[in-house]
Coordinates of C-alpha atoms and ligand atoms in Angstrom, one line a residue:
M1 CA 103.9 -2.9 21.5
M2 CA 101.9 0.3 22.2
T3 CA 98.6 -0.2 23.9
L4 CA 95.8 0.9 21.6
L5 CA 92.7 0.2 23.8
E6 CA 92.7 0.0 27.5
L7 CA 89.7 -0.7 29.8
K8 CA 90.1 -0.4 33.5
D9 CA 87.4 -1.3 36.0
V10 CA 84.6 -0.6 33.4
T11 CA 81.0 -0.7 34.7
A12 CA 77.9 -0.5 32.5
F13 CA 74.2 0.0 33.0
Y14 CA 71.0 -0.6 31.1
G15 CA 68.8 2.0 32.8
P16 CA 69.3 1.4 36.5
V17 CA 70.5 -2.2 36.0
Q18 CA 74.3 -2.7 36.3
V19 CA 75.5 -5.5 34.1
L20 CA 79.3 -4.8 34.1
D21 CA 81.2 -4.6 37.3
G22 CA 84.9 -4.4 36.8
V23 CA 86.0 -5.3 33.2
S24 CA 89.7 -4.6 32.5
L25 CA 91.5 -5.6 29.4
S26 CA 94.0 -4.1 26.9
V27 CA 94.5 -4.5 23.2
P28 CA 98.0 -3.7 21.8
D29 CA 98.2 -1.8 18.6
G30 CA 98.0 -4.4 15.8
G31 CA 97.1 -7.1 18.4
A32 CA 94.1 -9.4 18.7
V33 CA 92.4 -10.1 22.0
G34 CA 89.5 -12.4 22.7
I35 CA 86.7 -12.1 25.2
L36 CA 85.3 -15.4 26.4
G37 CA 82.4 -16.0 28.7
A38 CA 79.1 -17.7 29.1
N39 CA 75.8 -16.3 27.8
G40 CA 74.9 -13.2 29.7
A41 CA 78.4 -12.7 31.0
G42 CA 78.6 -9.2 29.5
K43 CA 80.7 -9.7 26.4
T44 CA 78.3 -7.8 24.0
T45 CA 77.9 -5.0 26.7
T46 CA 81.6 -4.6 26.9
L47 CA 81.8 -3.9 23.2
R48 CA 78.8 -1.5 23.5
A49 CA 80.6 0.3 26.3
I50 CA 83.6 0.8 24.0
S51 CA 81.5 2.0 21.0
G52 CA 79.4 4.3 23.2
S53 CA 76.0 2.7 22.9
V54 CA 75.6 1.9 26.6
R55 CA 76.2 4.0 29.7
A56 CA 79.6 3.1 31.2
G57 CA 81.8 4.0 34.1
G58 CA 85.5 3.3 34.8
S59 CA 88.1 4.1 32.3
I60 CA 88.1 3.5 28.5
R61 CA 91.1 4.8 26.7
F62 CA 91.8 4.5 23.0
D63 CA 95.0 5.7 21.4
G64 CA 95.8 7.7 24.6
R65 CA 92.6 9.5 25.0
D66 CA 89.6 8.9 27.2
I67 CA 86.7 7.9 25.0
R68 CA 84.2 6.8 27.8
G69 CA 80.8 8.4 27.2
T70 CA 81.7 9.4 23.6
R71 CA 78.9 9.1 21.1
P72 CA 78.9 6.1 18.7
D73 CA 79.5 8.2 15.6
R74 CA 82.4 10.0 17.2
V75 CA 83.9 6.7 18.4
A76 CA 83.6 5.3 14.8
A77 CA 85.3 8.5 13.5
L78 CA 88.2 7.9 15.9
G79 CA 88.8 4.6 14.2
I80 CA 86.8 1.9 16.0
A81 CA 84.5 -0.2 13.8
H82 CA 81.9 -2.4 15.5
V83 CA 80.6 -5.6 13.8
P84 CA 77.6 -6.2 16.1
E85 CA 75.9 -9.4 17.2
G86 CA 73.4 -10.2 14.4
R87 CA 75.7 -8.5 11.8
G88 CA 73.8 -5.2 11.3
T89 CA 74.1 -5.1 7.5
L90 CA 71.5 -3.0 5.7
G91 CA 69.1 -5.5 4.1
D92 CA 67.5 -3.4 1.5
L93 CA 70.8 -2.2 0.1
T94 CA 73.1 -4.2 -2.2
V95 CA 76.4 -5.7 -1.2
R96 CA 78.2 -2.9 -3.1
E97 CA 76.1 -0.2 -1.4
N98 CA 76.8 -1.7 2.0
L99 CA 80.5 -1.6 1.3
R100 CA 80.4 2.0 0.1
I101 CA 78.4 3.0 3.2
G102 CA 81.1 1.5 5.3
A103 CA 83.5 4.0 3.7
Y104 CA 81.3 7.0 3.9
M105 CA 83.5 8.9 6.5
R106 CA 86.7 8.4 4.5
R107 CA 88.5 11.3 2.9
D108 CA 90.7 9.1 0.7
R109 CA 87.9 8.6 -1.9
K110 CA 90.3 7.2 -4.5
A111 CA 91.3 4.3 -2.3
I112 CA 87.7 3.1 -1.9
A113 CA 87.4 1.2 -5.1
P114 CA 90.6 -0.8 -4.6
D115 CA 89.5 -1.5 -1.1
I116 CA 86.2 -2.9 -2.4
D117 CA 88.2 -5.1 -4.7
Y118 CA 90.3 -6.3 -1.8
C119 CA 87.1 -7.2 0.2
L120 CA 85.9 -9.3 -2.8
E121 CA 89.2 -11.0 -3.0
L122 CA 89.1 -11.7 0.8
F123 CA 85.5 -12.9 0.5
P124 CA 85.1 -14.3 -3.0
Q125 CA 81.6 -15.5 -2.2
L126 CA 80.5 -11.8 -2.2
K127 CA 81.8 -11.2 -5.7
N128 CA 78.9 -13.0 -7.4
R129 CA 76.5 -11.3 -5.0
I130 CA 77.7 -7.7 -5.5
T131 CA 74.4 -6.5 -6.8
S132 CA 72.2 -8.6 -4.5
A133 CA 70.3 -7.1 -1.6
A134 CA 72.1 -7.9 1.6
S135 CA 68.8 -9.5 2.9
A136 CA 69.1 -12.1 0.1
L137 CA 72.5 -13.4 1.3
S138 CA 73.0 -16.5 3.3
G139 CA 74.0 -16.1 7.0
G140 CA 77.6 -16.7 6.2
E141 CA 77.6 -14.2 3.3
Q142 CA 76.0 -11.6 5.6
Q143 CA 78.7 -12.1 8.2
M144 CA 81.3 -11.7 5.5
L145 CA 79.6 -8.5 4.3
A146 CA 79.5 -7.2 7.9
V147 CA 83.2 -7.7 8.4
A148 CA 84.0 -6.3 4.9
R149 CA 81.8 -3.2 5.6
A150 CA 83.6 -2.6 8.9
F151 CA 87.0 -2.9 7.1
M152 CA 85.8 -0.3 4.5
A153 CA 85.9 2.3 7.3
K154 CA 89.7 1.8 7.5
P155 CA 89.5 1.4 11.3
R156 CA 92.5 1.0 13.6
L157 CA 90.4 -1.4 15.9
L158 CA 87.7 -3.8 14.9
L159 CA 85.2 -5.0 17.5
L160 CA 83.8 -8.4 16.4
D161 CA 80.8 -9.9 18.2
E162 CA 80.2 -13.6 17.7
A163 CA 81.0 -13.8 14.0
S164 CA 80.4 -17.5 14.0
L165 CA 76.9 -17.4 15.5
G166 CA 74.4 -19.5 13.6
L167 CA 76.8 -20.5 10.9
A168 CA 77.7 -24.1 9.9
P169 CA 81.1 -25.1 11.2
S170 CA 82.8 -25.0 7.8
T171 CA 81.3 -21.5 7.0
A172 CA 82.4 -20.2 10.4
K173 CA 85.9 -21.5 9.7
N174 CA 85.9 -19.7 6.3
V175 CA 84.9 -16.5 7.9
Y176 CA 87.6 -16.7 10.6
D177 CA 90.3 -17.7 8.1
A178 CA 89.4 -14.5 6.1
I179 CA 89.5 -12.4 9.3
R180 CA 92.9 -13.8 10.2
R181 CA 94.2 -13.0 6.8
L182 CA 92.7 -9.5 7.1
R183 CA 94.5 -9.1 10.5
E184 CA 97.8 -10.3 9.0
E185 CA 97.6 -8.1 5.9
S186 CA 96.1 -4.9 7.4
G187 CA 97.5 -4.8 10.9
I188 CA 94.1 -3.8 12.2
A189 CA 93.8 -4.5 15.9
M190 CA 90.9 -6.7 17.0
L191 CA 88.8 -7.3 20.1
V192 CA 86.9 -10.5 19.4
V193 CA 83.9 -11.9 21.3
E194 CA 83.4 -15.5 20.4
Q195 CA 81.5 -18.4 22.0
N196 CA 83.5 -20.8 19.9
A197 CA 86.9 -20.7 21.7
N198 CA 88.5 -23.0 19.2
L199 CA 87.9 -20.4 16.5
A200 CA 88.8 -17.5 18.7
F201 CA 92.2 -19.1 19.6
E202 CA 93.1 -19.4 16.0
L203 CA 92.9 -15.6 15.7
V204 CA 93.7 -14.0 19.0
D205 CA 97.0 -13.8 20.9
S206 CA 95.4 -13.5 24.3
A207 CA 92.0 -13.5 25.9
T208 CA 90.1 -12.3 28.9
V209 CA 87.4 -14.4 30.5
L210 CA 84.3 -12.6 31.8
E211 CA 82.0 -14.0 34.5
T212 CA 78.8 -12.0 35.4
G213 CA 80.2 -8.7 34.2
R214 CA 83.7 -9.0 35.6
S215 CA 87.1 -10.0 34.2
V216 CA 88.2 -13.1 36.1
L217 CA 91.2 -14.4 34.1
T218 CA 93.5 -13.1 31.4
G219 CA 96.2 -15.1 29.6
T220 CA 97.8 -15.8 26.3
S221 CA 95.9 -18.2 23.9
T222 CA 98.4 -20.9 24.6
E223 CA 98.1 -20.5 28.4
L224 CA 94.3 -20.5 28.4
R225 CA 94.0 -23.4 26.0
D226 CA 95.9 -25.6 28.4
R227 CA 93.8 -24.7 31.5
D228 CA 91.4 -27.4 32.6
E229 CA 88.6 -25.0 33.4
I230 CA 88.9 -23.3 30.0
R231 CA 88.9 -26.7 28.2
R232 CA 85.8 -27.8 30.1
A233 CA 83.9 -24.5 29.7
Y234 CA 84.8 -23.5 26.2
L235 CA 86.6 -26.2 24.3
G236 CA 84.3 -29.1 24.8
G237 CA 86.5 -31.1 27.2
Ligands
ADP1 N1 69.2 -4.0 26.4 C1 69.2 -4.6 27.6 N2 68.5 -4.2 28.6 C2 68.6 -4.8 29.9 N3 69.5 -5.8 30.1 C3 70.2 -6.2 29.1 C4 70.2 -5.7 27.8 N4 71.1 -6.3 27.0 C5 71.6 -7.2 27.8 N5 71.2 -7.2 29.0 C6 71.6 -8.0 30.2 O1 72.9 -7.7 30.5 C7 73.7 -8.9 30.8 C8 74.9 -9.0 29.9 O2 74.4 -9.3 28.5 P1 75.3 -9.4 27.3 O3 76.3 -8.3 27.3 O4 74.4 -9.4 26.1 O5 76.0 -10.8 27.5 P2 76.8 -11.7 26.5 O6 77.1 -11.0 25.2 O7 78.0 -12.1 27.2 O8 75.9 -12.9 26.2 C9 72.7 -10.1 30.7 O9 72.2 -10.3 32.0 C10 71.6 -9.5 29.8 O10 70.4 -10.1 30.2
MG2 MG1 76.5 -11.3 23.3

């Protein structure tokens, strides 16, 4: 499979403070790759380096071109949609407005309404809430909306940051089941940051482990699941 996204020895800085020091990973076209790591390991910063919202060094290539240092709106226009930690939905706007805003850069305007219908089929909970303000939704519904809004941009790559954070286990599972279906049906590639490795391994083919801003281990989901240190650190034994 062709490599869609490739990071080599990526560094990142908040002001003078370096928080990434050698992150390398690659996402095949249509593939799904996880990023595991403790709190503060640099998972969110890695996604920010890709989407252009933090200063980065090293090499970040998407679809054959160097995108390091590219502004976030340009990165989005190239086909990378970022679902940030904390969801980033627009609270004052309705569910439908959020979905339409997700699609604002698209030229295929006629395909937008059917894609909204698809989102509502993928996340049926959003259907009854279509005219509600995003801020009135439950945490799980807001996460569903954040993923659906990112899908509405018709990206080639989705960056997902801790989609299960703060959700009840059954809700988190619902969200991941829908994301997996989206992956199967759309072929959108995914880079998935997730503390809950059990959920992540249901979705991704492989994963990279970060420790203090550096990639320390990469393997297929099956390989990683079987390793003692991964079980202890991320799978609860
Ligand atoms: N806006 C910021 N300014 C300064 N330091 C930050 C900022 N955001 C995160 N950090 C620091 O960068 C490191 C990596 O954070 P982060 O990427 O959020 O980790 P993770 O997502 O793996 O929990 C941490 O030490 C964190 O304290
Ligand atoms: Mg984070």
